[in-house]
Short mmCIF file of C-alpha atoms in Angstrom, two decimals:
data_model
loop_
_atom_site.label_atom_id
_atom_site.label_comp_id
_atom_site.label_asym_id
_atom_site.label_seq_id
_atom_site.Cartn_x
_atom_site.Cartn_y
_atom_site.Cartn_z
CA UNK A 1 0.00 0.00 0.00
CA UNK A 2 2.90 2.40 0.67
CA UNK A 3 4.01 1.83 -2.95
CA UNK A 4 0.53 2.81 -4.22
CA UNK A 5 0.38 5.92 -2.01
CA UNK A 6 3.87 6.98 -3.13
CA UNK A 7 2.98 6.51 -6.81
CA UNK A 8 -0.14 8.70 -6.44
CA UNK A 9 1.82 11.33 -4.45
CA UNK A 10 4.40 11.48 -7.28
CA UNK A 11 1.63 12.19 -9.81
CA UNK A 12 0.13 14.96 -7.64
CA UNK A 13 3.59 16.41 -6.99
CA UNK A 14 4.09 16.64 -10.78
CA UNK A 15 0.76 18.51 -11.08
CA UNK A 16 1.76 20.95 -8.30
CA UNK A 17 5.20 21.55 -9.84
CA UNK A 18 3.58 22.43 -13.19
CA UNK A 19 1.22 24.85 -11.46
CA UNK A 20 4.14 26.44 -9.53
CA UNK A 21 5.91 27.01 -12.86
CA UNK A 22 2.68 28.50 -14.29
CA UNK A 23 2.41 25.59 -16.76
CA UNK A 24 -0.75 23.59 -17.48
CA UNK A 25 -0.51 20.20 -15.72
CA UNK A 26 -0.46 17.12 -17.95
CA UNK A 27 -1.00 13.40 -17.23
CA UNK A 28 0.75 10.95 -19.56
CA UNK A 29 -0.89 7.58 -20.24
CA UNK A 30 0.29 4.78 -22.54
CA UNK A 31 -1.84 4.08 -25.62
CA UNK A 32 -3.20 0.78 -24.27
CA UNK A 33 -5.38 -0.17 -27.23
CA UNK A 34 -2.93 0.57 -30.05
CA UNK A 35 -1.71 -2.76 -31.50
CA UNK A 36 1.58 -1.05 -32.45
CA UNK A 37 2.31 -0.76 -28.71
CA UNK A 38 1.71 -4.46 -28.09
CA UNK A 39 4.04 -7.37 -28.67
CA UNK A 40 3.41 -11.09 -28.47
CA UNK A 41 5.55 -13.28 -26.26
CA UNK A 42 4.93 -17.03 -26.22
CA UNK A 43 5.29 -17.44 -22.46
CA UNK A 44 3.17 -14.41 -21.51
CA UNK A 45 0.79 -13.57 -24.35
CA UNK A 46 0.08 -9.99 -25.41
CA UNK A 47 2.16 -7.47 -23.47
CA UNK A 48 3.01 -3.80 -23.79
CA UNK A 49 6.22 -2.93 -25.57
CA UNK A 50 8.79 -1.05 -23.48
CA UNK A 51 8.88 2.62 -24.49
CA UNK A 52 5.47 2.51 -26.19
CA UNK A 53 3.73 5.62 -27.50
CA UNK A 54 1.68 7.62 -25.00
CA UNK A 55 -1.15 10.13 -25.05
CA UNK A 56 -1.26 13.34 -23.05
CA UNK A 57 -4.30 14.25 -20.98
CA UNK A 58 -3.95 18.00 -20.71
CA UNK A 59 -5.72 20.26 -18.22
CA UNK A 60 -5.73 23.21 -20.68
CA UNK A 61 -7.26 21.39 -23.66
CA UNK A 62 -11.09 21.44 -24.03
CA UNK A 63 -11.09 17.84 -25.35
CA UNK A 64 -9.21 16.38 -22.36
CA UNK A 65 -9.74 18.82 -19.46
CA UNK A 66 -12.75 16.91 -18.07
CA UNK A 67 -10.90 13.60 -18.28
CA UNK A 68 -7.93 15.19 -16.49
CA UNK A 69 -10.26 16.32 -13.66
CA UNK A 70 -11.95 12.89 -13.43
CA UNK A 71 -8.57 11.15 -13.22
CA UNK A 72 -7.57 13.37 -10.28
CA UNK A 73 -10.95 12.75 -8.64
CA UNK A 74 -10.58 8.95 -8.90
CA UNK A 75 -6.90 9.13 -7.82
CA UNK A 76 -8.03 10.92 -4.63
CA UNK A 77 -10.70 8.24 -4.02
CA UNK A 78 -8.12 5.46 -4.48
CA UNK A 79 -5.69 7.27 -2.15
CA UNK A 80 -8.32 7.44 0.62
CA UNK A 81 -9.28 3.76 0.16
CA UNK A 82 -5.68 2.56 0.30
CA UNK A 83 -5.03 4.72 3.39
CA UNK A 84 -8.10 3.39 5.22
CA UNK A 85 -7.73 -0.17 3.85
CA UNK A 86 -11.25 -0.12 2.37
CA UNK A 87 -12.40 -1.36 -1.04
CA UNK A 88 -14.95 -0.26 -3.63
CA UNK A 89 -16.23 -1.74 -6.88
CA UNK A 90 -16.06 0.24 -10.11
CA UNK A 91 -19.84 0.43 -9.83
CA UNK A 92 -19.56 2.01 -6.33
CA UNK A 93 -17.23 4.66 -7.75
CA UNK A 94 -19.63 5.46 -10.60
CA UNK A 95 -22.64 5.71 -8.27
CA UNK A 96 -20.75 7.99 -5.88
CA UNK A 97 -21.36 10.77 -8.46
CA UNK A 98 -23.25 9.64 -11.57
CA UNK A 99 -23.71 13.21 -12.86
CA UNK A 100 -19.98 13.89 -12.70
CA UNK A 101 -18.85 10.62 -14.34
CA UNK A 102 -21.63 10.39 -16.91
CA UNK A 103 -21.34 6.64 -17.52
CA UNK A 104 -19.90 3.44 -16.07
CA UNK A 105 -17.62 2.94 -19.10
CA UNK A 106 -15.89 6.31 -18.40
CA UNK A 107 -15.05 5.11 -14.87
CA UNK A 108 -13.85 1.70 -16.17
CA UNK A 109 -11.52 3.29 -18.75
CA UNK A 110 -10.10 5.83 -16.29
CA UNK A 111 -9.35 3.13 -13.70
CA UNK A 112 -7.51 1.08 -16.35
CA UNK A 113 -5.61 4.20 -17.45
CA UNK A 114 -4.62 4.94 -13.84
CA UNK A 115 -3.49 1.34 -13.29
CA UNK A 116 -1.40 1.53 -16.47
CA UNK A 117 0.01 4.99 -15.65
CA UNK A 118 1.05 4.00 -12.10
CA UNK A 119 2.23 0.54 -13.29
CA UNK A 120 0.26 -1.00 -10.42
CA UNK A 121 -2.26 -3.87 -10.85
CA UNK A 122 -5.85 -2.74 -10.49
CA UNK A 123 -6.63 -4.90 -7.44
CA UNK A 124 -3.74 -3.17 -5.57
CA UNK A 125 -5.61 0.11 -6.09
CA UNK A 126 -8.40 -1.32 -3.87
CA UNK A 127 -10.84 -1.20 -6.80
CA UNK A 128 -12.78 -4.44 -7.24
CA UNK A 129 -14.62 -5.56 -10.37
CA UNK A 130 -18.20 -6.71 -10.21
CA UNK A 131 -18.01 -10.45 -10.79
CA UNK A 132 -20.20 -12.18 -13.34
CA UNK A 133 -18.34 -15.51 -13.61
CA UNK A 134 -19.33 -18.84 -12.03
CA UNK A 135 -17.26 -21.74 -10.70
CA UNK A 136 -18.26 -25.33 -9.82
CA UNK A 137 -16.63 -28.72 -9.32
CA UNK A 138 -13.85 -30.21 -7.24
CA UNK A 139 -12.54 -27.14 -5.43
CA UNK A 140 -12.55 -25.66 -1.94
CA UNK A 141 -10.85 -22.53 -0.59
CA UNK A 142 -10.99 -19.92 2.18
CA UNK A 143 -12.01 -16.36 1.34
CA UNK A 144 -10.14 -13.36 2.72
CA UNK A 145 -12.67 -12.86 5.53
CA UNK A 146 -12.27 -16.50 6.65
CA UNK A 147 -15.40 -17.88 4.95
CA UNK A 148 -14.83 -21.48 3.84
CA UNK A 149 -16.16 -22.21 0.36
CA UNK A 150 -16.70 -25.74 -0.95
CA UNK A 151 -17.73 -25.99 -4.59
CA UNK A 152 -17.49 -29.82 -4.57
CA UNK A 153 -20.61 -30.56 -2.56
CA UNK A 154 -22.68 -27.80 -4.13
CA UNK A 155 -25.29 -28.68 -6.72
CA UNK A 156 -25.64 -24.98 -7.45
CA UNK A 157 -23.01 -22.71 -8.97
CA UNK A 158 -20.94 -20.29 -6.93
CA UNK A 159 -19.95 -16.81 -8.03
CA UNK A 160 -16.26 -16.23 -8.68
CA UNK A 161 -14.90 -14.35 -5.60
CA UNK A 162 -14.63 -10.58 -5.97
CA UNK A 163 -11.17 -10.53 -4.35
CA UNK A 164 -9.37 -13.46 -5.97
CA UNK A 165 -5.99 -12.38 -4.58
CA UNK A 166 -7.34 -12.78 -1.04
CA UNK A 167 -8.42 -16.44 -1.32
CA UNK A 168 -6.17 -19.08 0.24
CA UNK A 169 -5.99 -22.77 1.25
CA UNK A 170 -7.04 -23.90 -2.23
CA UNK A 171 -7.52 -27.67 -2.39
CA UNK A 172 -8.68 -29.87 -5.25
CA UNK A 173 -8.40 -33.39 -6.65
CA UNK A 174 -9.35 -32.13 -10.13
CA UNK A 175 -7.58 -33.68 -13.11
CA UNK A 176 -8.31 -30.69 -15.36
CA UNK A 177 -10.08 -27.33 -15.57
CA UNK A 178 -12.80 -26.72 -18.17
CA UNK A 179 -13.54 -23.12 -19.19
CA UNK A 180 -17.03 -22.92 -20.70
CA UNK A 181 -17.96 -19.92 -22.84
CA UNK A 182 -21.67 -19.73 -22.06
CA UNK A 183 -23.82 -19.90 -18.98
CA UNK A 184 -26.40 -22.19 -20.68
CA UNK A 185 -23.79 -24.84 -21.55
CA UNK A 186 -22.25 -24.54 -18.08
CA UNK A 187 -25.65 -25.13 -16.46
CA UNK A 188 -26.33 -28.08 -18.76
CA UNK A 189 -23.02 -29.76 -17.79
CA UNK A 190 -23.87 -29.11 -14.16
CA UNK A 191 -27.31 -30.72 -14.55
CA UNK A 192 -25.65 -33.76 -16.18
CA UNK A 193 -23.26 -33.98 -13.18
CA UNK A 194 -20.39 -33.86 -15.68
CA UNK A 195 -17.65 -32.89 -13.20
CA UNK A 196 -18.23 -36.08 -11.20
CA UNK A 197 -19.01 -38.58 -13.97
CA UNK A 198 -15.94 -38.34 -16.22
CA UNK A 199 -13.24 -37.50 -13.68
CA UNK A 200 -12.98 -34.82 -11.00
CA UNK A 201 -12.63 -31.40 -12.60
CA UNK A 202 -13.22 -27.69 -12.02
CA UNK A 203 -15.61 -25.86 -14.34
CA UNK A 204 -15.56 -22.08 -14.85
CA UNK A 205 -17.58 -19.76 -17.04
CA UNK A 206 -17.08 -16.04 -17.60
CA UNK A 207 -20.55 -16.02 -19.25
CA UNK A 208 -19.18 -14.60 -22.47
CA UNK A 209 -16.21 -12.22 -22.49
CA UNK A 210 -14.63 -12.88 -19.07
CA UNK A 211 -14.40 -10.19 -16.40
CA UNK A 212 -11.12 -9.54 -14.61
CA UNK A 213 -11.96 -11.72 -11.58
CA UNK A 214 -12.75 -14.78 -13.72
CA UNK A 215 -9.43 -14.38 -15.55
CA UNK A 216 -7.58 -13.93 -12.25
CA UNK A 217 -9.20 -17.10 -10.86
CA UNK A 218 -8.21 -19.17 -13.92
CA UNK A 219 -4.64 -17.90 -13.54
CA UNK A 220 -4.61 -18.61 -9.77
CA UNK A 221 -5.96 -22.17 -10.25
CA UNK A 222 -3.32 -22.83 -12.91
CA UNK A 223 -0.53 -21.56 -10.64
CA UNK A 224 -1.90 -23.55 -7.66
CA UNK A 225 -2.55 -26.93 -9.32
CA UNK A 226 -0.60 -26.98 -12.63
CA UNK A 227 -3.27 -29.15 -14.28
CA UNK A 228 -4.42 -28.98 -17.93
CA UNK A 229 -6.91 -26.24 -18.82
CA UNK A 230 -9.32 -26.74 -21.73
CA UNK A 231 -11.81 -24.35 -23.34
CA UNK A 232 -15.27 -25.21 -24.65
CA UNK A 233 -16.42 -22.43 -26.97
CA UNK A 234 -18.88 -21.93 -29.83
CA UNK A 235 -17.35 -22.64 -33.24
CA UNK A 236 -17.56 -19.00 -34.28
CA UNK A 237 -15.21 -15.96 -34.36
CA UNK A 238 -16.63 -14.62 -31.08
CA UNK A 239 -15.89 -17.93 -29.30
CA UNK A 240 -12.32 -17.96 -30.64
CA UNK A 241 -11.86 -14.34 -29.51
CA UNK A 242 -13.01 -15.19 -25.96
CA UNK A 243 -10.64 -18.19 -25.82
CA UNK A 244 -7.76 -15.93 -26.94
CA UNK A 245 -8.55 -13.49 -24.10
CA UNK A 246 -8.13 -16.28 -21.51
CA UNK A 247 -5.01 -17.67 -23.19
CA UNK A 248 -3.16 -14.63 -24.53
CA UNK A 249 -4.93 -11.64 -22.98
CA UNK A 250 -6.51 -8.58 -24.55
CA UNK A 251 -4.92 -5.52 -26.11
CA UNK A 252 -6.55 -3.14 -23.59
CA UNK A 253 -5.23 -5.09 -20.54
CA UNK A 254 -1.84 -6.02 -22.03
CA UNK A 255 -0.09 -3.96 -19.31
CA UNK A 256 -1.30 -6.60 -16.80
CA UNK A 257 -0.64 -9.70 -18.94
CA UNK A 258 1.76 -11.28 -16.42
CA UNK A 259 -1.07 -11.64 -13.87
CA UNK A 260 -3.89 -12.61 -16.23
CA UNK A 261 -2.88 -14.88 -19.09
CA UNK A 262 -2.49 -18.68 -19.16
CA UNK A 263 -0.66 -19.53 -22.42
CA UNK A 264 -0.93 -23.30 -21.75
CA UNK A 265 -4.73 -23.29 -22.31
CA UNK A 266 -5.91 -25.80 -24.97
CA UNK A 267 -8.81 -25.53 -27.45
CA UNK A 268 -10.98 -28.59 -26.79
CA UNK A 269 -14.03 -27.64 -28.81
CA UNK A 270 -16.24 -26.93 -30.54
CA UNK A 271 -13.79 -27.12 -33.47
CA UNK A 272 -14.92 -26.16 -36.97
CA UNK A 273 -13.47 -29.52 -38.14
CA UNK A 274 -15.76 -31.32 -35.63
CA UNK A 275 -18.82 -30.19 -37.56
CA UNK A 276 -17.80 -32.21 -40.61
CA UNK A 277 -16.34 -35.09 -38.61
CA UNK A 278 -19.59 -35.55 -36.68
CA UNK A 279 -21.75 -35.10 -39.80
CA UNK A 280 -23.63 -32.20 -38.27
CA UNK A 281 -26.54 -31.36 -40.58
CA UNK A 282 -25.91 -28.09 -42.45
CA UNK A 283 -29.49 -27.00 -41.67
CA UNK A 284 -28.56 -26.40 -38.00
CA UNK A 285 -25.45 -24.34 -38.84
CA UNK A 286 -25.57 -20.53 -39.09
CA UNK A 287 -24.07 -18.47 -41.94
CA UNK A 288 -21.29 -16.06 -40.91
CA UNK A 289 -22.40 -12.42 -40.92
CA UNK A 290 -20.25 -9.67 -42.45
CA UNK A 291 -19.27 -8.71 -38.88
CA UNK A 292 -18.23 -12.34 -38.20
CA UNK A 293 -16.11 -12.42 -41.36
CA UNK A 294 -14.35 -9.17 -40.37
CA UNK A 295 -13.64 -10.47 -36.85
CA UNK A 296 -12.35 -13.78 -38.26
CA UNK A 297 -10.04 -11.95 -40.69
CA UNK A 298 -8.78 -9.78 -37.82
CA UNK A 299 -8.07 -12.84 -35.59
CA UNK A 300 -6.21 -14.58 -38.44
CA UNK A 301 -3.78 -11.62 -38.55
CA UNK A 302 -3.05 -11.66 -34.81
CA UNK A 303 0.59 -12.39 -33.87
CA UNK A 304 -0.26 -15.49 -31.78
CA UNK A 305 -2.07 -17.31 -34.61
CA UNK A 306 1.22 -17.64 -36.52
CA UNK A 307 2.59 -19.94 -33.80
CA UNK A 308 -0.59 -22.06 -33.75
CA UNK A 309 -0.66 -23.89 -37.14
CA UNK A 310 -3.50 -26.20 -36.02
CA UNK A 311 -5.63 -23.26 -34.92
CA UNK A 312 -4.84 -21.59 -38.23
CA UNK A 313 -6.19 -24.64 -40.06
CA UNK A 314 -9.45 -24.52 -38.07
CA UNK A 315 -9.92 -20.82 -38.84
CA UNK A 316 -9.36 -21.54 -42.54
CA UNK A 317 -12.07 -24.25 -42.39
CA UNK A 318 -14.47 -21.73 -40.78
CA UNK A 319 -13.65 -19.03 -43.33
CA UNK A 320 -14.04 -21.43 -46.28
CA UNK A 321 -17.37 -22.89 -45.08
CA UNK A 322 -18.74 -19.42 -44.15
CA UNK A 323 -20.65 -21.24 -41.38
CA UNK A 324 -20.61 -21.11 -37.57
CA UNK A 325 -22.16 -23.26 -34.84
CA UNK A 326 -23.12 -22.94 -31.20
CA UNK A 327 -22.20 -25.74 -28.77
CA UNK A 328 -25.96 -26.50 -28.53
CA UNK A 329 -25.76 -27.82 -32.10
CA UNK A 330 -24.60 -31.14 -30.58
CA UNK A 331 -28.11 -31.70 -29.20
CA UNK A 332 -29.14 -32.40 -32.82
CA UNK A 333 -27.24 -35.72 -32.36
CA UNK A 334 -28.77 -36.46 -28.93
CA UNK A 335 -29.87 -34.40 -25.93
CA UNK A 336 -26.89 -35.41 -23.75
CA UNK A 337 -24.33 -35.91 -26.54
CA UNK A 338 -22.04 -33.16 -25.16
CA UNK A 339 -21.56 -34.66 -21.69
CA UNK A 340 -22.03 -38.36 -22.56
CA UNK A 341 -20.02 -38.69 -25.79
CA UNK A 342 -18.32 -35.54 -27.08
CA UNK A 343 -16.35 -34.36 -24.01
CA UNK A 344 -15.41 -37.86 -22.64
CA UNK A 345 -14.07 -38.91 -26.07
CA UNK A 346 -12.15 -35.68 -26.56
CA UNK A 347 -10.59 -35.92 -23.10
CA UNK A 348 -9.75 -39.62 -23.44
CA UNK A 349 -8.30 -39.55 -26.95
CA UNK A 350 -6.61 -36.12 -26.88
CA UNK A 351 -8.89 -34.25 -29.27
CA UNK A 352 -7.63 -30.78 -28.35
CA UNK A 353 -5.36 -28.22 -30.04
#
C-alpha cells in the first residue's frame, strides 16, 4: 500500500510543480489499445512494448480537461481507500457521483488508465470488479474474511470471488479445468453432473467475455494446481476471440498480462473440423455475418495465430465454409451428446489443439 500511495503522491507532486511554474498540468498515459504498442511473447501472451507511445491528458485542452479532472478525482478516491484499507467496486465509484462521471464505461476506462500509468495492478488500487463468472466442481478454498467455500458438494453454482488475490488454502483433486464460454452450456453440464461422472474437474464460465476476476481465478488455479486447462467455446469468431482473451490476454489489458494470461490453455471444442467429422446437418449451422467475417479476418492476422498452425487450419475451415455453430448444435445428435459422448471422447483420446 505504501508503494501505491507513493505513486499517487508522485503524480500529484508533478501537477503541483507544473502549477508552480505557471504551466498547465499534464498526465501521460500509454496508448493501451494501439496494436503497435503491443508485442506477443509465447510465455506471456500480449504485453506492452517497453517505451510505447503515449497520449497526453492535458488540463488546458477542451477535449481532455474533463478527463484530467476525473482522473484526479478517482486518484483521490483510491488514495483514501488505500489509506483506510477499504475497497470499492467500479460500480460504487460510478454511483458515488453519476452526474460527474456520466457513464460506467468512463469510470472503467479511467481506472484502467490509472493502473497503467502508475504501473500497479488494479486490485492493488483497492478497486474491485463486479463479478459475473461462475465456478463449480472439485474445489474448496478460504475467502479473505475467513469464509470457507466448498464448490465440490454444491449442486448450485458459486460466483467467482470478488477478491481473488485474497483467497487461500485452495484444495482440489481435479484432473483438469474446463472453461465454458456460455452460462447455458455450463448449467447443462452441471445438470448432467459432468464434473463427477468423467473424472474430477473444475468448471468455470465467464458467461461470455470474461471479467477480470474470472481471468484472475483461472490464472490462480493454474498456478496452484498446474493441471491442464481446456476451453469449450462456440465454433464462431466470437468464441475464438473469448478463448484468446483467456489464453493470450486482450490488447486493452496487455499492461497486466503477467497476472492474467495462461498460455498453456488448450482448445478442446467446438472445433470447426468437428462439424464435418460428426456429420452435423448443415441445416442447423448458421451463416457467418459480415461482422463475423471481419472479426475472423482480424483474428487470423493476430501475432499469436502464426505460432498455432493447427488453430490456423481450423480458422481456414471456418472461413471457407462461411458457417458457424453454437455448442448447442450437438443436441441435434442427442440431448446429452455433449456430456455423454463428445467431451469424454475428446478428453480420453486427446482431441484438443
